[in-house]
Amino acid sequence: MSDTRIIDVGEGAAIPSKSDWGLFNAWTISIIGALAAILYLVIAQPNPYQRLLVYLADGVVITFQVTVMSILCACVIGLITGLGRVSRNKAINLLASTYVEIIRGIPLLVQLFYIYYALGRFLNVHDLTAAIIAMSVCYGAYMGEVFRAGITAIDKGQTEAARSLGFNTKQTMFLVILPQAWRTILPPVGNEFIALLKDTSLVSILAVSDLLRRGREFSSETFLYFETYTMVALIYLVITLILSKGVSIMEARLSHYVRR
Amino acid sequence: MSAASAPIVDIRHVSKSFGSLKALNNVSMSMSLGEKVVIIGPSGSGKSTLLRSINKLETVDSGTIIVDGFDINAPTTNINSLRMELGMVFQSFNLFPHKTVLENLTLAPIKLKGMSKAEADEIALKLLDKVGIKEKAHAYPAQLSGGQQQRVAIARALAMSPKIMLFDEPTSALDPEMIGEVLDVMVTLAKEGMTMAVVTHEMGFAREVADRVVFMDHGAIIEEGTPEHFFVNPEHDRTKLFLSQIL
């Protein structure tokens, strides 16, 4: 069903669609190209590149941690926000809408600085934790909008059918609406995941030693700017491509009940 | 009051507006246990709104609706438990597409009545057998035809063993060749003594099954009576006009 694309609002990398599963699609070419390039550089010029790869490994771990933790937290915040946005309780609705409005009105980088330094100053939170919280708060608002769109996209008849059987609003949401909304939500949520992964590079400006920051440290010691950022870009590309593949596999799994 | 005389559904002076449109204008109607009432009328006459207000899918602006002794708009009434007594079948089936046919039937009994899965499955399979699609128990709704889906929807409503069944234009979204199979199920149900309120354009069904036919137009009940009265010598000009247009 092609209607899964209707609420595709993300700005992340394109998720491979099922139509181009063949060998010569953009995803396969990109991943093989990126891996081959990394392999070639490390073998052909082990002097800077091997050292670089080892040096960047710590950063990859940090980037991975920030991404996974932020995605999990942002999903929880997003679900709560999305439910708040469709709630008939005016106070909850207003609270959720205001949160979304404020977050969407401030650039991510400014939010990162603000939350990071605010947390650091008043709560003395660890650097990595502060970065994860900042990313989650920001992406939670975006995901809230995706969840809201996914929930409202489900036909009103579904709610009516559930309510007429005797389910209350909460049961209707969790037993009938959300399990269906997942399928419509997943592509745009996947886009948010990928966008989030790429935006974690912003935390390098804070004192978090992610992939990009490790690259900056390496290049400022060695002055090998071109070599460093070539490797950094390739690693980001590989991670992003793997994540996007994961999302598309999940998407295929979830669509088992769709009309033939 | 004796059980025989107490109406199971009692609608008194109910009005409902959608913006400036008066969907229901001081409507009163009652149903007794076992009675089959067929509501007919042109589109926009308020017949669906009336039916949907019985299980509070529409909230009326004024008037009272008593179902099985409970005022459905009273704050003390638990509408969710009252709805378990009211099976509803929709024009657009509204099966849960992420559940199999069997799961569609067992979801509410398991979650709302605390039935065991084995017991719910057994009841569900019996009902599916009754509506003639037992072999589709493990299919998903999208794999069924419209007529099959609607029969599943009827079985789903029956799985809660309701006291009353509400049908909101159950055959209007179906291809002509599938209408019969759904009506057959409804006729069987009527013969078993189920209390039914049916909004439909199927006059043959009304004639065969109805104890009482209610004709609505512009949010009001114009005329009601037995099918004999209704189809043979209706009193009102508007009823005559409507019948001449559709028969």
Coordinates of C-alpha atoms in Angstrom, one line a residue:
Chain A
M1 CA 0.0 0.0 0.0
S2 CA 1.5 3.3 -1.0
D3 CA -0.4 5.4 1.5
T4 CA 2.4 4.7 4.0
R5 CA 4.3 7.6 2.3
I6 CA 1.5 10.2 3.0
I7 CA 2.9 11.4 6.3
D8 CA 6.6 11.1 5.2
V9 CA 7.8 14.3 6.7
G10 CA 11.3 13.5 7.6
E11 CA 14.4 15.1 6.2
G12 CA 16.6 12.0 6.8
A13 CA 18.2 9.8 4.1
A14 CA 15.9 8.0 1.7
I15 CA 14.7 4.7 3.0
P16 CA 15.1 2.1 0.3
S17 CA 11.7 1.1 -1.0
K18 CA 10.8 -2.5 -1.8
S19 CA 10.8 -1.9 -5.5
D20 CA 14.6 -1.6 -5.7
W21 CA 15.8 -4.7 -3.9
G22 CA 17.9 -5.7 -6.9
L23 CA 21.7 -5.7 -6.9
F24 CA 22.0 -2.4 -8.7
N25 CA 20.1 -0.1 -6.4
A26 CA 21.3 3.1 -4.7
W27 CA 21.6 1.4 -1.3
T28 CA 23.8 -1.5 -2.5
I29 CA 26.0 0.7 -4.6
S30 CA 26.5 3.1 -1.7
I31 CA 27.3 0.6 1.0
I32 CA 29.6 -1.5 -1.2
G33 CA 31.3 1.7 -2.4
A34 CA 31.8 3.1 1.1
L35 CA 33.1 -0.2 2.5
A36 CA 35.4 -0.7 -0.5
A37 CA 36.7 2.8 -0.1
I38 CA 37.5 2.3 3.6
L39 CA 39.1 -1.0 2.9
Y40 CA 41.2 0.4 0.0
L41 CA 42.4 3.4 2.0
V42 CA 43.3 1.3 5.1
I43 CA 45.2 -1.3 2.9
A44 CA 46.7 1.1 0.4
Q45 CA 47.8 3.8 2.8
P46 CA 47.9 2.2 6.3
N47 CA 50.0 5.0 7.6
P48 CA 47.4 7.6 8.3
Y49 CA 44.3 5.6 7.7
Q50 CA 44.9 2.6 9.9
R51 CA 45.9 4.9 12.8
L52 CA 42.9 7.1 12.0
L53 CA 40.5 4.2 12.0
V54 CA 41.7 3.0 15.4
Y55 CA 41.6 6.6 16.7
L56 CA 38.0 7.1 15.5
A57 CA 36.7 3.8 16.9
D58 CA 36.0 5.3 20.4
G59 CA 34.1 8.1 18.7
V60 CA 32.0 5.6 16.8
V61 CA 31.0 3.9 20.0
I62 CA 30.0 7.3 21.5
T63 CA 28.0 8.3 18.4
F64 CA 26.3 4.9 18.6
Q65 CA 25.5 5.3 22.3
V66 CA 24.1 8.8 21.8
T67 CA 22.1 7.7 18.8
V68 CA 20.5 4.6 20.4
M69 CA 19.8 6.2 23.7
S70 CA 18.4 9.3 22.1
I71 CA 16.2 7.3 19.7
L72 CA 14.8 5.3 22.6
C73 CA 14.1 8.4 24.8
A74 CA 12.8 10.4 21.9
C75 CA 10.4 7.6 21.0
V76 CA 9.0 7.5 24.5
I77 CA 8.7 11.3 24.6
G78 CA 7.3 11.3 21.1
L79 CA 4.6 8.7 22.0
I80 CA 3.6 10.7 25.1
T81 CA 3.6 13.9 23.1
G82 CA 1.6 12.4 20.2
L83 CA -1.0 11.0 22.6
G84 CA -1.1 14.4 24.3
R85 CA -1.7 16.1 21.0
V86 CA -4.7 13.9 20.2
S87 CA -6.0 14.0 23.8
R88 CA -9.4 15.5 24.4
N89 CA -8.2 16.7 27.7
K90 CA -7.6 20.4 26.9
A91 CA -4.8 20.9 29.5
I92 CA -2.8 17.9 28.3
N93 CA -3.4 18.9 24.7
L94 CA -2.2 22.5 25.3
L95 CA 0.9 21.3 27.2
A96 CA 1.9 18.9 24.4
S97 CA 1.2 21.5 21.7
T98 CA 3.2 24.2 23.5
Y99 CA 6.2 21.8 23.9
V100 CA 6.2 21.0 20.2
E101 CA 5.8 24.7 19.3
I102 CA 8.7 25.8 21.5
I103 CA 11.0 23.0 20.4
R104 CA 10.3 23.5 16.7
G105 CA 10.9 27.2 17.0
I106 CA 14.5 26.9 18.2
P107 CA 17.4 25.6 16.1
L108 CA 18.6 22.2 17.3
L109 CA 22.1 23.6 17.9
V110 CA 20.9 26.4 20.1
Q111 CA 18.7 23.9 22.1
L112 CA 21.7 21.6 22.5
F113 CA 23.8 24.4 23.9
Y114 CA 21.0 25.6 26.1
I115 CA 19.9 22.3 27.6
Y116 CA 23.5 21.1 27.9
Y117 CA 24.7 24.2 29.8
A118 CA 21.5 24.5 31.8
L119 CA 21.8 20.9 32.9
G120 CA 25.5 21.3 33.6
R121 CA 25.0 24.4 35.6
F122 CA 21.9 23.5 37.7
L123 CA 22.0 19.7 37.9
N124 CA 25.7 18.9 37.2
V125 CA 24.7 16.2 34.8
H126 CA 27.4 14.2 33.0
D127 CA 28.4 15.4 29.5
L128 CA 27.2 12.4 27.6
T129 CA 23.9 12.2 29.6
A130 CA 23.3 15.9 29.0
A131 CA 23.8 15.5 25.2
I132 CA 21.4 12.5 25.1
I133 CA 18.8 14.5 27.1
A134 CA 19.1 17.5 24.8
M135 CA 18.8 15.3 21.6
S136 CA 15.8 13.4 23.1
V137 CA 13.9 16.5 24.1
C138 CA 14.4 18.0 20.7
Y139 CA 13.6 14.9 18.6
G140 CA 10.8 13.9 21.0
A141 CA 8.9 17.0 19.7
Y142 CA 9.4 16.0 16.1
M143 CA 8.5 12.4 16.7
G144 CA 5.4 13.6 18.6
E145 CA 4.2 15.2 15.4
V146 CA 4.9 12.0 13.5
F147 CA 3.0 9.9 16.1
R148 CA 0.1 12.4 16.0
A149 CA -0.1 12.2 12.2
G150 CA 0.0 8.4 12.4
I151 CA -2.7 8.2 15.0
T152 CA -5.1 10.7 13.2
A153 CA -4.5 8.9 9.9
I154 CA -6.3 5.8 11.2
D155 CA -9.9 5.6 10.1
K156 CA -12.5 6.9 12.6
G157 CA -14.4 3.7 12.0
Q158 CA -11.7 1.8 13.9
T159 CA -12.3 3.8 17.0
E160 CA -16.0 3.5 16.6
A161 CA -15.8 -0.2 16.2
A162 CA -13.7 -0.6 19.3
R163 CA -15.8 1.7 21.4
S164 CA -19.0 0.0 20.3
L165 CA -17.6 -3.3 21.6
G166 CA -17.1 -1.7 25.0
F167 CA -13.4 -0.7 25.0
N168 CA -12.6 2.5 26.8
T169 CA -10.5 5.2 25.1
K170 CA -7.2 3.9 26.5
Q171 CA -7.9 0.3 25.4
T172 CA -9.0 1.5 22.0
M173 CA -5.7 3.4 21.6
F174 CA -3.4 0.6 22.7
L175 CA -5.2 -2.4 21.3
V176 CA -6.6 -1.0 18.1
I177 CA -5.2 2.3 17.0
L178 CA -1.5 2.3 17.9
P179 CA -0.8 -1.3 16.6
Q180 CA -2.1 -0.1 13.2
A181 CA -0.5 3.4 13.4
W182 CA 2.9 1.7 13.8
R183 CA 2.9 0.8 10.1
T184 CA 2.1 4.3 8.9
I185 CA 4.4 5.8 11.5
L186 CA 7.5 3.7 10.8
P187 CA 8.8 5.2 7.5
P188 CA 8.7 8.8 8.9
V189 CA 10.0 7.6 12.3
G190 CA 12.8 5.8 10.4
N191 CA 13.6 9.1 8.7
E192 CA 13.7 10.8 12.1
F193 CA 16.1 8.0 13.4
I194 CA 18.5 8.7 10.5
A195 CA 18.2 12.5 10.8
L196 CA 18.9 12.1 14.5
L197 CA 21.9 9.9 13.9
K198 CA 23.4 12.6 11.6
D199 CA 22.5 15.3 14.0
T200 CA 24.4 13.6 16.8
S201 CA 27.4 15.1 15.0
L202 CA 26.3 18.4 16.5
V203 CA 27.2 17.1 20.0
S204 CA 30.8 17.2 19.0
I205 CA 30.6 21.0 19.7
L206 CA 29.9 20.1 23.3
A207 CA 32.5 18.2 25.3
V208 CA 31.3 14.8 23.9
S209 CA 33.9 12.8 22.1
D210 CA 31.8 11.4 19.3
L211 CA 32.9 10.4 15.9
L212 CA 33.2 14.0 14.5
R213 CA 35.0 15.3 17.6
R214 CA 37.5 12.5 17.6
G215 CA 38.1 13.4 13.9
R216 CA 38.6 17.1 14.8
E217 CA 41.1 16.1 17.6
F218 CA 43.0 13.8 15.2
S219 CA 43.2 16.4 12.5
S220 CA 44.3 19.2 14.8
E221 CA 47.2 17.0 16.0
T222 CA 48.2 15.7 12.6
F223 CA 47.0 18.4 10.2
L224 CA 45.6 15.6 8.0
Y225 CA 42.3 17.4 7.5
F226 CA 41.4 15.8 4.2
E227 CA 42.3 12.3 5.2
T228 CA 40.4 12.6 8.5
Y229 CA 37.2 13.9 7.1
T230 CA 37.2 11.5 4.3
M231 CA 37.2 8.7 6.8
V232 CA 34.7 10.4 9.1
A233 CA 32.3 10.9 6.2
L234 CA 32.6 7.3 5.0
I235 CA 32.0 6.0 8.5
Y236 CA 28.9 8.1 8.9
L237 CA 27.7 6.9 5.5
V238 CA 28.1 3.3 6.5
I239 CA 26.2 3.7 9.8
T240 CA 23.4 5.6 8.2
L241 CA 23.0 3.1 5.4
I242 CA 22.9 0.2 7.9
L243 CA 20.3 2.0 9.9
S244 CA 18.1 2.8 6.9
K245 CA 18.2 -0.8 5.9
G246 CA 17.2 -1.9 9.3
V247 CA 14.2 0.5 9.2
S248 CA 13.1 -0.8 5.8
I249 CA 13.3 -4.4 7.0
M250 CA 11.2 -3.5 10.0
E251 CA 8.7 -1.8 7.7
A252 CA 8.4 -4.9 5.5
R253 CA 7.8 -7.1 8.6
L254 CA 5.0 -4.8 9.8
S255 CA 3.1 -4.7 6.6
H256 CA 2.1 -8.4 6.6
Y257 CA -1.6 -7.8 6.9
V258 CA -1.9 -5.2 4.2
R259 CA -4.2 -5.9 1.3
R260 CA -2.6 -8.0 -1.4
Chain B
M1 CA -42.8 -3.1 35.8
S2 CA -42.9 -6.5 34.3
A3 CA -40.2 -7.6 31.9
A4 CA -42.6 -7.9 29.0
S5 CA -43.8 -4.4 29.2
A6 CA -40.6 -2.6 30.0
P7 CA -39.0 -1.4 26.7
I8 CA -35.3 -2.4 26.4
V9 CA -34.6 0.8 24.4
D10 CA -36.6 3.9 25.2
I11 CA -35.8 7.1 23.3
R12 CA -37.7 10.1 24.5
H13 CA -37.8 13.5 22.9
V14 CA -34.3 13.4 21.5
S15 CA -32.8 16.2 19.5
K16 CA -29.4 16.6 17.9
S17 CA -27.9 19.2 15.7
F18 CA -24.7 19.2 13.6
G19 CA -24.1 22.9 13.3
S20 CA -27.2 24.4 11.7
L21 CA -28.4 21.0 10.5
K22 CA -31.0 19.5 12.8
A23 CA -30.3 15.7 12.5
L24 CA -32.8 14.7 15.1
N25 CA -35.8 16.8 15.9
N26 CA -37.7 15.7 19.1
V27 CA -37.6 12.0 18.2
S28 CA -39.3 9.4 20.5
M29 CA -39.1 5.6 19.9
S30 CA -39.0 2.5 21.9
M31 CA -38.2 -1.1 21.4
S32 CA -39.2 -4.1 23.4
L33 CA -37.1 -7.3 23.9
G34 CA -37.1 -9.5 20.9
E35 CA -38.5 -6.8 18.6
K36 CA -37.0 -6.1 15.2
V37 CA -37.3 -2.5 14.1
V38 CA -36.3 -1.4 10.7
I39 CA -35.6 2.3 10.2
I40 CA -35.8 3.6 6.7
G41 CA -35.8 7.0 5.1
P42 CA -33.9 9.1 2.5
S43 CA -30.2 9.9 3.2
G44 CA -29.7 12.7 5.6
S45 CA -33.0 11.9 7.3
G46 CA -31.3 11.2 10.7
K47 CA -31.8 7.4 10.8
S48 CA -28.1 6.6 11.3
T49 CA -27.8 9.3 13.8
L50 CA -30.7 7.9 15.7
L51 CA -29.2 4.4 15.7
R52 CA -25.8 5.7 16.7
S53 CA -27.2 7.6 19.6
I54 CA -28.5 4.4 21.1
N55 CA -24.9 3.3 22.0
K56 CA -23.8 6.9 22.4
L57 CA -21.5 7.0 19.3
E58 CA -23.4 10.2 18.9
T59 CA -24.2 12.3 22.0
V60 CA -27.7 13.8 21.8
D61 CA -28.2 17.5 22.6
S62 CA -31.4 17.0 24.6
G63 CA -33.8 14.2 25.5
T64 CA -33.2 10.9 27.2
I65 CA -32.2 7.5 26.0
I66 CA -32.8 4.5 28.3
V67 CA -31.1 1.3 27.4
D68 CA -31.8 -1.8 29.5
G69 CA -32.9 0.4 32.4
F70 CA -29.9 2.7 32.2
D71 CA -30.0 6.4 31.1
I72 CA -27.0 6.3 28.8
N73 CA -26.2 10.0 29.3
A74 CA -26.4 9.8 33.1
P75 CA -22.9 10.4 34.7
T76 CA -23.4 7.3 36.8
T77 CA -23.9 5.0 33.8
N78 CA -20.8 3.2 32.7
I79 CA -21.2 3.5 29.0
N80 CA -18.4 1.0 28.3
S81 CA -20.2 -1.8 30.1
L82 CA -23.5 -0.8 28.6
R83 CA -22.0 -1.0 25.1
M84 CA -21.1 -4.6 25.7
E85 CA -24.8 -5.3 25.6
L86 CA -25.1 -3.5 22.3
G87 CA -23.6 -5.1 19.3
M88 CA -23.0 -2.8 16.4
V89 CA -22.5 -3.5 12.7
F90 CA -21.2 -0.7 10.5
Q91 CA -21.6 0.1 6.8
S92 CA -17.9 0.0 6.3
F93 CA -17.4 -3.2 8.4
N94 CA -14.6 -1.6 10.5
L95 CA -12.8 -4.9 11.1
F96 CA -9.4 -4.6 12.8
P97 CA -7.0 -5.0 9.9
H98 CA -4.0 -5.9 12.1
K99 CA -5.9 -8.9 13.6
T100 CA -6.9 -12.2 12.0
V101 CA -10.6 -12.9 11.7
L102 CA -10.5 -15.1 14.8
E103 CA -8.6 -12.4 16.8
N104 CA -11.2 -9.8 15.7
L105 CA -13.8 -12.0 17.4
T106 CA -11.9 -12.9 20.5
L107 CA -10.2 -9.5 21.3
A108 CA -13.2 -8.0 23.2
P109 CA -14.3 -11.2 25.0
I110 CA -10.8 -11.8 26.2
K111 CA -9.9 -8.2 27.2
L112 CA -13.3 -7.1 28.4
K113 CA -15.0 -10.2 29.8
G114 CA -11.8 -11.8 31.0
M115 CA -12.5 -14.9 29.0
S116 CA -9.8 -17.5 28.5
K117 CA -8.3 -17.7 25.0
A118 CA -9.5 -21.3 24.6
E119 CA -13.0 -20.4 25.6
A120 CA -13.1 -17.3 23.4
D121 CA -11.7 -19.2 20.4
E122 CA -14.4 -21.9 20.8
I123 CA -17.2 -19.4 20.9
A124 CA -15.6 -17.4 18.0
L125 CA -15.3 -20.6 15.8
K126 CA -18.9 -21.5 16.5
L127 CA -20.0 -18.0 15.4
L128 CA -17.8 -18.1 12.3
D129 CA -19.4 -21.4 11.5
K130 CA -22.8 -19.8 11.9
V131 CA -22.0 -17.0 9.5
G132 CA -20.5 -19.5 7.1
I133 CA -16.8 -18.5 7.1
K134 CA -15.1 -20.8 9.6
E135 CA -12.5 -21.7 7.0
K136 CA -11.3 -18.0 7.0
A137 CA -10.6 -17.9 10.8
H138 CA -6.9 -17.3 10.3
A139 CA -7.1 -15.0 7.3
Y140 CA -6.7 -11.2 7.7
P141 CA -9.7 -9.0 6.9
A142 CA -8.0 -7.6 3.8
Q143 CA -8.0 -11.1 2.3
L144 CA -11.8 -11.3 2.5
S145 CA -14.5 -10.0 0.2
G146 CA -16.9 -7.3 1.4
G147 CA -19.7 -9.8 2.1
Q148 CA -17.3 -12.0 4.1
Q149 CA -16.0 -9.0 6.0
Q150 CA -19.4 -7.9 7.0
R151 CA -20.3 -11.4 8.1
V152 CA -17.2 -11.4 10.3
A153 CA -18.3 -8.0 11.7
I154 CA -21.6 -9.4 12.6
A155 CA -19.9 -12.4 14.3
R156 CA -17.6 -10.0 16.1
A157 CA -20.5 -8.2 17.6
L158 CA -22.2 -11.4 18.5
A159 CA -19.1 -12.7 20.3
M160 CA -19.9 -10.3 23.2
S161 CA -23.4 -12.0 23.4
P162 CA -25.2 -8.6 23.2
K163 CA -28.9 -8.2 24.1
I164 CA -29.5 -5.9 21.2
M165 CA -27.9 -5.7 17.7
L166 CA -27.7 -2.4 15.9
F167 CA -27.1 -2.5 12.1
D168 CA -26.1 0.8 10.4
E169 CA -26.7 0.2 6.7
P170 CA -24.9 -3.1 6.8
T171 CA -25.3 -3.8 3.0
S172 CA -24.9 -0.4 1.6
A173 CA -21.1 -0.7 0.9
L174 CA -21.5 -4.2 -0.6
D175 CA -21.5 -5.3 -4.2
P176 CA -25.0 -6.4 -5.2
E177 CA -24.1 -10.1 -5.4
M178 CA -22.8 -10.0 -1.8
I179 CA -25.9 -8.4 -0.2
G180 CA -27.8 -11.7 0.0
E181 CA -25.2 -13.6 2.1
V182 CA -25.2 -10.8 4.7
L183 CA -29.0 -10.5 4.7
D184 CA -29.3 -14.3 5.2
V185 CA -27.2 -14.1 8.3
M186 CA -29.4 -11.2 9.6
V187 CA -32.6 -13.1 8.9
T188 CA -31.3 -16.1 10.8
L189 CA -30.4 -13.9 13.7
A190 CA -33.9 -12.4 13.6
K191 CA -35.5 -15.8 13.6
E192 CA -33.5 -16.7 16.7
G193 CA -35.2 -13.9 18.5
M194 CA -32.4 -11.3 18.6
T195 CA -33.6 -7.8 19.4
M196 CA -32.5 -5.8 16.3
A197 CA -32.6 -2.2 15.1
V198 CA -31.7 -2.0 11.5
V199 CA -31.1 1.0 9.3
T200 CA -31.3 -0.2 5.7
H201 CA -32.5 0.4 2.2
E202 CA -33.3 -3.3 1.7
M203 CA -37.1 -3.2 1.6
G204 CA -37.3 -6.9 1.1
F205 CA -35.6 -7.4 4.4
A206 CA -37.8 -4.9 6.1
R207 CA -40.9 -6.7 4.8
E208 CA -39.7 -10.2 5.8
V209 CA -38.2 -9.5 9.1
A210 CA -39.5 -6.3 10.7
D211 CA -42.0 -6.3 13.5
R212 CA -42.2 -2.6 13.0
V213 CA -41.0 -0.2 10.2
V214 CA -40.1 3.3 11.1
F215 CA -39.9 6.0 8.4
M216 CA -37.8 9.0 9.1
D217 CA -37.4 12.3 7.1
H218 CA -35.7 15.5 8.1
G219 CA -34.8 14.3 11.6
A220 CA -38.3 13.2 12.6
I221 CA -40.3 10.0 12.6
I222 CA -43.0 10.5 10.0
E223 CA -44.7 7.2 10.3
E224 CA -44.3 3.8 11.9
G225 CA -46.2 0.6 11.7
T226 CA -46.2 -3.0 10.8
P227 CA -44.7 -3.9 7.4
E228 CA -48.2 -4.7 6.1
H229 CA -49.5 -1.3 7.1
F230 CA -46.4 0.3 5.8
F231 CA -45.9 -1.2 2.4
V232 CA -49.6 -1.7 1.6
N233 CA -51.4 1.4 2.7
P234 CA -49.0 4.1 4.1
E235 CA -50.8 7.2 5.5
H236 CA -48.4 10.0 4.8
D237 CA -47.7 11.5 1.4
R238 CA -44.0 11.7 2.1
T239 CA -43.9 8.0 2.9
K240 CA -45.8 7.2 -0.3
L241 CA -43.5 9.4 -2.3
F242 CA -40.4 7.7 -0.7
L243 CA -41.8 4.2 -1.3
S244 CA -42.7 5.1 -4.9
Q245 CA -39.2 6.2 -5.5
I246 CA -37.4 3.1 -4.2
L247 CA -39.8 0.2 -4.8

